Structures are given as structure tokens and as C-alpha cells.
PDB file of C-alpha atoms in Angstrom:
ATOM      1  CA  UNK A  23     -11.780   4.187   3.932  1.00 45.00           C
ATOM      2  CA  UNK A  24     -11.043   1.988   0.962  1.00 49.00           C
ATOM      3  CA  UNK A  25     -12.166   2.910  -2.491  1.00 59.00           C
ATOM      4  CA  UNK A  26     -10.996   0.103  -4.719  1.00 67.00           C
ATOM      5  CA  UNK A  27     -12.814  -3.187  -4.591  1.00 79.00           C
ATOM      6  CA  UNK A  28     -11.029  -6.136  -6.114  1.00 83.00           C
ATOM      7  CA  UNK A  29     -12.900  -9.044  -7.547  1.00 85.00           C
ATOM      8  CA  UNK A  30     -12.634 -11.924  -6.929  1.00 91.00           C
ATOM      9  CA  UNK A  31     -11.453 -11.933  -3.316  1.00 91.00           C
ATOM     10  CA  UNK A  32      -9.603 -15.185  -3.981  1.00 94.00           C
ATOM     11  CA  UNK A  33      -8.579 -17.002  -7.139  1.00 95.00           C
ATOM     12  CA  UNK A  34      -6.981 -20.403  -7.558  1.00 96.00           C
ATOM     13  CA  UNK A  35      -5.599 -21.524 -10.927  1.00 96.00           C
ATOM     14  CA  UNK A  36      -3.210 -24.038 -12.430  1.00 97.00           C
ATOM     15  CA  UNK A  37       0.262 -23.049 -13.499  1.00 97.00           C
ATOM     16  CA  UNK A  38       0.256 -21.907 -17.111  1.00 97.00           C
ATOM     17  CA  UNK A  39      -3.287 -20.537 -17.004  1.00 97.00           C
ATOM     18  CA  UNK A  40      -4.112 -16.857 -17.177  1.00 97.00           C
ATOM     19  CA  UNK A  41      -5.328 -14.981 -14.115  1.00 97.00           C
ATOM     20  CA  UNK A  42      -7.661 -12.010 -14.326  1.00 97.00           C
ATOM     21  CA  UNK A  43      -8.400  -9.714 -11.421  1.00 96.00           C
ATOM     22  CA  UNK A  44     -10.757  -6.758 -11.480  1.00 96.00           C
ATOM     23  CA  UNK A  45     -10.873  -3.517  -9.563  1.00 95.00           C
ATOM     24  CA  UNK A  46     -13.735  -1.071  -9.263  1.00 94.00           C
ATOM     25  CA  UNK A  47     -13.492   2.391  -7.765  1.00 93.00           C
ATOM     26  CA  UNK A  48     -15.830   5.239  -6.970  1.00 90.00           C
ATOM     27  CA  UNK A  49     -14.355   8.658  -7.721  1.00 88.00           C
ATOM     28  CA  UNK A  50     -12.530  10.322 -10.603  1.00 91.00           C
ATOM     29  CA  UNK A  51      -8.894   9.355 -10.666  1.00 91.00           C
ATOM     30  CA  UNK A  52      -5.540  10.630 -11.858  1.00 90.00           C
ATOM     31  CA  UNK A  53      -4.093   7.156 -12.076  1.00 91.00           C
ATOM     32  CA  UNK A  54      -4.599   3.590 -10.927  1.00 93.00           C
ATOM     33  CA  UNK A  55      -1.797   1.353  -9.729  1.00 93.00           C
ATOM     34  CA  UNK A  56      -1.475  -2.362  -9.129  1.00 95.00           C
ATOM     35  CA  UNK A  57       0.698  -3.791  -6.349  1.00 95.00           C
ATOM     36  CA  UNK A  58       1.684  -7.282  -5.319  1.00 96.00           C
ATOM     37  CA  UNK A  59       2.202  -8.448  -1.756  1.00 95.00           C
ATOM     38  CA  UNK A  60       3.797 -11.673  -0.608  1.00 90.00           C
ATOM     39  CA  UNK A  61       3.103 -13.103   2.820  1.00 79.00           C
ATOM     40  CA  UNK A  62       1.340 -10.010   4.150  1.00 62.00           C
ATOM     41  CA  UNK A  63       4.461  -7.847   4.195  1.00 72.00           C
ATOM     42  CA  UNK A  64       5.985  -5.313   1.786  1.00 82.00           C
ATOM     43  CA  UNK A  65       4.189  -4.358  -1.395  1.00 92.00           C
ATOM     44  CA  UNK A  66       5.829  -4.273  -4.802  1.00 93.00           C
ATOM     45  CA  UNK A  67       4.672  -1.794  -7.424  1.00 92.00           C
ATOM     46  CA  UNK A  68       3.695  -3.591 -10.636  1.00 95.00           C
ATOM     47  CA  UNK A  69       2.243  -1.061 -13.014  1.00 94.00           C
ATOM     48  CA  UNK A  70       0.658   2.391 -13.169  1.00 93.00           C
ATOM     49  CA  UNK A  71      -1.974   3.370 -15.689  1.00 95.00           C
ATOM     50  CA  UNK A  72      -3.031   7.001 -16.089  1.00 93.00           C
ATOM     51  CA  UNK A  73      -6.601   8.126 -16.526  1.00 93.00           C
ATOM     52  CA  UNK A  74      -6.025   8.955 -20.203  1.00 95.00           C
ATOM     53  CA  UNK A  75      -4.645   5.486 -20.960  1.00 97.00           C
ATOM     54  CA  UNK A  76      -6.762   2.454 -21.760  1.00 97.00           C
ATOM     55  CA  UNK A  77      -4.253  -0.379 -21.764  1.00 98.00           C
ATOM     56  CA  UNK A  78      -0.719  -0.986 -20.607  1.00 97.00           C
ATOM     57  CA  UNK A  79       1.639  -3.959 -20.767  1.00 96.00           C
ATOM     58  CA  UNK A  80       4.619  -4.986 -18.702  1.00 95.00           C
ATOM     59  CA  UNK A  81       6.068  -8.424 -19.352  1.00 96.00           C
ATOM     60  CA  UNK A  82       3.331 -10.961 -18.584  1.00 97.00           C
ATOM     61  CA  UNK A  83       1.092  -8.266 -17.111  1.00 97.00           C
ATOM     62  CA  UNK A  84      -1.662  -6.494 -18.980  1.00 98.00           C
ATOM     63  CA  UNK A  85      -3.723  -3.768 -17.353  1.00 98.00           C
ATOM     64  CA  UNK A  86      -6.819  -2.155 -18.765  1.00 98.00           C
ATOM     65  CA  UNK A  87      -8.679   0.893 -17.518  1.00 97.00           C
ATOM     66  CA  UNK A  88     -12.250   1.892 -18.289  1.00 97.00           C
ATOM     67  CA  UNK A  89     -12.903   5.267 -16.693  1.00 95.00           C
ATOM     68  CA  UNK A  90     -16.522   5.297 -17.858  1.00 95.00           C
ATOM     69  CA  UNK A  91     -17.164   2.177 -15.794  1.00 95.00           C
ATOM     70  CA  UNK A  92     -14.652   3.141 -13.100  1.00 95.00           C
ATOM     71  CA  UNK A  93     -12.981  -0.228 -13.396  1.00 95.00           C
ATOM     72  CA  UNK A  94      -9.625  -1.798 -14.166  1.00 96.00           C
ATOM     73  CA  UNK A  95      -8.420  -5.318 -14.780  1.00 97.00           C
ATOM     74  CA  UNK A  96      -5.067  -6.994 -14.272  1.00 97.00           C
ATOM     75  CA  UNK A  97      -4.274  -9.977 -16.451  1.00 98.00           C
ATOM     76  CA  UNK A  98      -1.324 -12.227 -15.669  1.00 98.00           C
ATOM     77  CA  UNK A  99      -0.585 -14.527 -18.569  1.00 98.00           C
ATOM     78  CA  UNK A 100       1.055 -17.948 -18.342  1.00 97.00           C
ATOM     79  CA  UNK A 101       0.972 -17.876 -14.558  1.00 97.00           C
ATOM     80  CA  UNK A 102       3.705 -19.428 -12.441  1.00 97.00           C
ATOM     81  CA  UNK A 103       3.714 -20.734  -8.887  1.00 96.00           C
ATOM     82  CA  UNK A 104       5.849 -17.710  -7.989  1.00 94.00           C
ATOM     83  CA  UNK A 105       2.928 -15.438  -8.927  1.00 96.00           C
ATOM     84  CA  UNK A 106       1.110 -16.659  -5.817  1.00 96.00           C
ATOM     85  CA  UNK A 107       0.485 -13.489  -3.803  1.00 96.00           C
ATOM     86  CA  UNK A 108      -2.133 -10.880  -2.974  1.00 95.00           C
ATOM     87  CA  UNK A 109      -2.761  -8.234  -5.605  1.00 96.00           C
ATOM     88  CA  UNK A 110      -4.072  -4.773  -4.760  1.00 95.00           C
ATOM     89  CA  UNK A 111      -5.277  -1.910  -6.852  1.00 95.00           C
ATOM     90  CA  UNK A 112      -4.724   1.615  -5.577  1.00 93.00           C
ATOM     91  CA  UNK A 113      -6.144   4.832  -6.903  1.00 92.00           C
ATOM     92  CA  UNK A 114      -4.864   8.387  -6.843  1.00 87.00           C
ATOM     93  CA  UNK A 115      -7.665  10.865  -7.226  1.00 82.00           C
ATOM     94  CA  UNK A 116      -7.825  13.398 -10.035  1.00 77.00           C
ATOM     95  CA  UNK A 117      -6.307  16.193  -7.964  1.00 76.00           C
ATOM     96  CA  UNK A 118      -3.156  14.210  -7.303  1.00 71.00           C
ATOM     97  CA  UNK A 119      -3.129  15.723  -3.843  1.00 73.00           C
ATOM     98  CA  UNK A 120      -4.716  12.962  -1.842  1.00 77.00           C
ATOM     99  CA  UNK A 121      -3.256   9.700  -0.619  1.00 84.00           C
ATOM    100  CA  UNK A 122      -3.344   6.448  -2.515  1.00 88.00           C
ATOM    101  CA  UNK A 123      -6.447   4.468  -1.641  1.00 90.00           C
ATOM    102  CA  UNK A 124      -6.040   0.703  -1.723  1.00 92.00           C
ATOM    103  CA  UNK A 125      -8.636  -1.989  -2.216  1.00 91.00           C
ATOM    104  CA  UNK A 126      -8.911  -5.147  -0.140  1.00 91.00           C
ATOM    105  CA  UNK A 127      -7.000  -7.241  -2.631  1.00 93.00           C
ATOM    106  CA  UNK A 128      -7.315 -10.494  -4.513  1.00 95.00           C
ATOM    107  CA  UNK A 129      -5.521 -13.509  -3.110  1.00 95.00           C
ATOM    108  CA  UNK A 130      -4.095 -15.481  -6.064  1.00 96.00           C
ATOM    109  CA  UNK A 131      -2.924 -19.061  -5.669  1.00 96.00           C
ATOM    110  CA  UNK A 132      -1.135 -20.670  -8.592  1.00 97.00           C
ATOM    111  CA  UNK A 133      -0.903 -24.423  -8.238  1.00 96.00           C
ATOM    112  CA  UNK A 134       2.049 -26.185  -9.817  1.00 91.00           C
TER     113      UNK A 134
ATOM    114  CA  UNK B  10      20.353   1.887   1.134  1.00 52.00           C
ATOM    115  CA  UNK B  11      19.064  -0.491  -1.458  1.00 79.00           C
ATOM    116  CA  UNK B  12      15.486  -0.267  -0.313  1.00 93.00           C
ATOM    117  CA  UNK B  13      13.171   0.918   2.411  1.00 96.00           C
ATOM    118  CA  UNK B  14      13.920  -0.690   5.734  1.00 96.00           C
ATOM    119  CA  UNK B  15      11.768  -0.860   8.837  1.00 97.00           C
ATOM    120  CA  UNK B  16      12.613  -1.801  12.381  1.00 97.00           C
ATOM    121  CA  UNK B  17      11.685  -3.769  14.304  1.00 97.00           C
ATOM    122  CA  UNK B  18      10.191  -6.412  12.039  1.00 95.00           C
ATOM    123  CA  UNK B  19       7.997  -7.592  14.883  1.00 96.00           C
ATOM    124  CA  UNK B  20       6.926  -5.850  18.059  1.00 97.00           C
ATOM    125  CA  UNK B  21       4.869  -7.369  20.840  1.00 98.00           C
ATOM    126  CA  UNK B  22       3.700  -5.032  23.563  1.00 97.00           C
ATOM    127  CA  UNK B  23       1.122  -4.826  26.287  1.00 97.00           C
ATOM    128  CA  UNK B  24      -1.987  -2.734  26.243  1.00 97.00           C
ATOM    129  CA  UNK B  25      -1.256   0.767  27.464  1.00 97.00           C
ATOM    130  CA  UNK B  26       2.426   0.792  26.535  1.00 98.00           C
ATOM    131  CA  UNK B  27       4.204   3.225  24.210  1.00 98.00           C
ATOM    132  CA  UNK B  28       5.854   2.014  20.992  1.00 98.00           C
ATOM    133  CA  UNK B  29       8.058   3.525  18.323  1.00 98.00           C
ATOM    134  CA  UNK B  30       8.357   2.136  14.820  1.00 98.00           C
ATOM    135  CA  UNK B  31      11.204   3.251  12.584  1.00 98.00           C
ATOM    136  CA  UNK B  32      11.420   3.693   8.830  1.00 98.00           C
ATOM    137  CA  UNK B  33      14.551   4.273   6.768  1.00 98.00           C
ATOM    138  CA  UNK B  34      13.513   5.412   3.296  1.00 97.00           C
ATOM    139  CA  UNK B  35      15.499   5.127   0.105  1.00 96.00           C
ATOM    140  CA  UNK B  36      18.233   7.749   0.106  1.00 94.00           C
ATOM    141  CA  UNK B  37      17.192  10.894  -1.717  1.00 93.00           C
ATOM    142  CA  UNK B  38      13.455  10.191  -1.587  1.00 95.00           C
ATOM    143  CA  UNK B  39      11.667  13.316  -0.443  1.00 94.00           C
ATOM    144  CA  UNK B  40       8.253  11.750   0.141  1.00 94.00           C
ATOM    145  CA  UNK B  41       7.565   9.253   2.914  1.00 96.00           C
ATOM    146  CA  UNK B  42       4.297   7.515   3.749  1.00 96.00           C
ATOM    147  CA  UNK B  43       2.994   5.423   6.613  1.00 97.00           C
ATOM    148  CA  UNK B  44       0.199   2.889   6.143  1.00 96.00           C
ATOM    149  CA  UNK B  45      -1.516   0.420   8.422  1.00 96.00           C
ATOM    150  CA  UNK B  46      -2.719  -2.943   7.199  1.00 95.00           C
ATOM    151  CA  UNK B  47      -5.071  -5.198   9.119  1.00 93.00           C
ATOM    152  CA  UNK B  48      -5.519  -8.856   8.302  1.00 89.00           C
ATOM    153  CA  UNK B  49      -7.398  -9.386   5.077  1.00 87.00           C
ATOM    154  CA  UNK B  50      -7.456  -5.691   4.230  1.00 90.00           C
ATOM    155  CA  UNK B  51      -5.492  -3.409   1.979  1.00 91.00           C
ATOM    156  CA  UNK B  52      -3.098  -0.807   3.367  1.00 93.00           C
ATOM    157  CA  UNK B  53      -4.770   2.266   4.847  1.00 94.00           C
ATOM    158  CA  UNK B  54      -3.035   5.601   4.677  1.00 94.00           C
ATOM    159  CA  UNK B  55      -1.913   7.184   7.927  1.00 96.00           C
ATOM    160  CA  UNK B  56       0.412  10.100   7.173  1.00 96.00           C
ATOM    161  CA  UNK B  57       2.570  11.581   4.408  1.00 94.00           C
ATOM    162  CA  UNK B  58       5.757  13.608   4.782  1.00 95.00           C
ATOM    163  CA  UNK B  59       7.259  15.879   2.178  1.00 93.00           C
ATOM    164  CA  UNK B  60      10.737  16.570   3.479  1.00 91.00           C
ATOM    165  CA  UNK B  61      10.557  17.189   7.197  1.00 91.00           C
ATOM    166  CA  UNK B  62       6.953  18.311   7.360  1.00 91.00           C
ATOM    167  CA  UNK B  63       3.801  16.246   7.663  1.00 89.00           C
ATOM    168  CA  UNK B  64       1.982  17.351   4.529  1.00 89.00           C
ATOM    169  CA  UNK B  65      -1.067  15.176   5.183  1.00 91.00           C
ATOM    170  CA  UNK B  66      -1.884  13.472   8.479  1.00 93.00           C
ATOM    171  CA  UNK B  67      -5.554  12.935   7.749  1.00 92.00           C
ATOM    172  CA  UNK B  68      -5.261   9.171   8.128  1.00 94.00           C
ATOM    173  CA  UNK B  69      -4.033   9.132  11.722  1.00 96.00           C
ATOM    174  CA  UNK B  70      -6.889   7.493  13.658  1.00 95.00           C
ATOM    175  CA  UNK B  71      -6.588   9.571  16.830  1.00 95.00           C
ATOM    176  CA  UNK B  72      -4.188  11.643  18.884  1.00 95.00           C
ATOM    177  CA  UNK B  73      -2.431   8.573  20.274  1.00 97.00           C
ATOM    178  CA  UNK B  74      -0.668   8.334  16.933  1.00 98.00           C
ATOM    179  CA  UNK B  75       2.130  10.711  15.999  1.00 96.00           C
ATOM    180  CA  UNK B  76       4.968  10.618  13.484  1.00 97.00           C
ATOM    181  CA  UNK B  77       8.107  12.651  12.937  1.00 96.00           C
ATOM    182  CA  UNK B  78      10.761  13.021  10.283  1.00 96.00           C
ATOM    183  CA  UNK B  79      13.126  15.586  11.810  1.00 95.00           C
ATOM    184  CA  UNK B  80      15.873  15.558   9.196  1.00 93.00           C
ATOM    185  CA  UNK B  81      13.847  14.666   6.159  1.00 91.00           C
ATOM    186  CA  UNK B  82      15.082  11.102   6.042  1.00 95.00           C
ATOM    187  CA  UNK B  83      14.346   8.583   8.821  1.00 97.00           C
ATOM    188  CA  UNK B  84      10.832   8.654  10.213  1.00 98.00           C
ATOM    189  CA  UNK B  85       9.425   7.351  13.469  1.00 98.00           C
ATOM    190  CA  UNK B  86       5.793   6.443  14.047  1.00 98.00           C
ATOM    191  CA  UNK B  87       4.875   6.747  17.706  1.00 98.00           C
ATOM    192  CA  UNK B  88       1.858   5.169  19.330  1.00 98.00           C
ATOM    193  CA  UNK B  89       0.915   6.064  22.882  1.00 98.00           C
ATOM    194  CA  UNK B  90      -1.277   4.018  25.230  1.00 98.00           C
ATOM    195  CA  UNK B  91      -1.515   1.161  22.764  1.00 98.00           C
ATOM    196  CA  UNK B  92      -4.786  -0.695  22.417  1.00 97.00           C
ATOM    197  CA  UNK B  93      -5.467  -4.197  21.132  1.00 97.00           C
ATOM    198  CA  UNK B  94      -7.102  -2.674  18.072  1.00 96.00           C
ATOM    199  CA  UNK B  95      -3.765  -1.137  17.110  1.00 97.00           C
ATOM    200  CA  UNK B  96      -2.461  -4.603  16.242  1.00 97.00           C
ATOM    201  CA  UNK B  97      -1.617  -4.590  12.536  1.00 96.00           C
ATOM    202  CA  UNK B  98       1.256  -4.451  10.095  1.00 95.00           C
ATOM    203  CA  UNK B  99       2.605  -0.924   9.790  1.00 97.00           C
ATOM    204  CA  UNK B 100       4.062  -0.244   6.375  1.00 96.00           C
ATOM    205  CA  UNK B 101       6.333   2.576   5.332  1.00 97.00           C
ATOM    206  CA  UNK B 102       6.904   3.682   1.742  1.00 95.00           C
ATOM    207  CA  UNK B 103       9.006   6.337   0.070  1.00 95.00           C
ATOM    208  CA  UNK B 104       9.035   7.956  -3.341  1.00 92.00           C
ATOM    209  CA  UNK B 105      11.326  10.393  -5.093  1.00 92.00           C
ATOM    210  CA  UNK B 106       8.587  12.999  -5.133  1.00 86.00           C
ATOM    211  CA  UNK B 107       4.878  12.843  -4.444  1.00 81.00           C
ATOM    212  CA  UNK B 108       2.923  11.082  -7.197  1.00 75.00           C
ATOM    213  CA  UNK B 109       5.927   8.972  -8.157  1.00 79.00           C
ATOM    214  CA  UNK B 110       6.078   5.205  -7.710  1.00 85.00           C
ATOM    215  CA  UNK B 111       6.113   4.274  -4.031  1.00 90.00           C
ATOM    216  CA  UNK B 112       8.615   1.748  -2.724  1.00 92.00           C
ATOM    217  CA  UNK B 113       7.473  -0.158   0.324  1.00 94.00           C
ATOM    218  CA  UNK B 114       9.393  -1.525   3.262  1.00 95.00           C
ATOM    219  CA  UNK B 115       8.757  -5.014   4.680  1.00 94.00           C
ATOM    220  CA  UNK B 116       6.610  -3.633   7.477  1.00 95.00           C
ATOM    221  CA  UNK B 117       6.520  -3.943  11.244  1.00 97.00           C
ATOM    222  CA  UNK B 118       4.032  -6.381  12.673  1.00 96.00           C
ATOM    223  CA  UNK B 119       2.694  -4.874  15.891  1.00 98.00           C
ATOM    224  CA  UNK B 120       0.859  -7.101  18.342  1.00 98.00           C
ATOM    225  CA  UNK B 121      -0.779  -5.534  21.370  1.00 98.00           C
ATOM    226  CA  UNK B 122      -1.657  -8.087  24.036  1.00 96.00           C
TER     227      UNK B 122
END
């Protein structure tokens, strides 16, 4: 079963614009992670935010976490054509003893 | 190696056949995971190894699926009597320990005709 639900399912923007993707989940978590996937193959880990953190930055990426709303957002600033990919959130539950649960992903297209 | 590798990259088989998918994790990573990803979906967990033992196989869909990791490094996912519904990309990931960042391989695309 999949816990995370990304929103929107697909997003198309112009190069240079910011892209925001949201993730909602259902249970208490230990951490939430964002991954990127190109062409339906291997995933690349982008960022991990723990349940006691509210915001985290990595380069052009900004992730927020609101545990009261069970939601997270991924912001990519100044997008580039190379950012075109699918983005998935994945949650690890509070026990840390269960598998990562991935959402269905947001398909981002950045148009040059 | 530099990253997680998986072989073959593509596998086409006929319904009812047996297939083996191989994963070579990053050297020294104790944890290894198998996922299955269908078109338009996120990866779904199948099984997790800590060392040589399957610590969690709760995601295996049925007893046609089996995985081994005999020496705590390379893992093989085995599917018996394949069905068309088994068609998907099978992803392998490894991490230094459980709850660390997972590094994914490029996947094996399995097509069952």
C-alpha cells in the first residue's frame, strides 16, 4: 500500500520558475524523504527531513514538514530543464522498523 | 563498486517461466531492499535484508516470489511461474545500515508476455 500522496500528479513550468510539490501522509512518521526519478528507472535521494524538523535546505531545494497536518512540500527554485523528472516522497514510520512507503509521485516538466 | 548495479536491465519472458534478477549493492552496505514499481506508481516494498537474513519480507505478494542474499552482498530475486501482472520495474537499493539513506540501482524492467 502507498501512504504518501503527492500533489499535483503532474506539473509543467517554464525554466527559471519555481516548482512546488506537496505530499500528504497518514500515520506518524520518523522521517520523510524526497527522491527523484528520471525515465522510470533508478531513484536518487534528494533530502531527508526528520519529524522534529520543520524546514530543510539543500542547494535549490527547500523542504518543509508540518506533522500536525501530516504534510510536506518540496520547492525547487529557479528550475532548469534538467530538473524534469518524477519526484516521490517516502515516509518512514515512527518506529523506524518498517519499510519506506512511497507515494505515487509528481511528474515535473520544465520547459526551456 | 561505485553504485548499486542490477542485471539484466531488461528481461522479457513468457507466462509461466522462472526468472532471476540480480542486485549488486554498494560494497560494505549491510542493508539491501527490493522494490517493485508499476507504471505511474511509486516503488512498493518487497523485501529487506540485513546481512544475509531477510529481516522483513512482508511486501512479497505471494509465494512465487523469493529472494536470497547468501553472503550478505549480492542478492537475487526469484520469481516462479511468472504472470503478466508481474510485469514491472524491479528496483534494488542498499544502505550502510537500516534507516540510512538508500541508494538505488537502475532497475530491471521485467516484461511477462
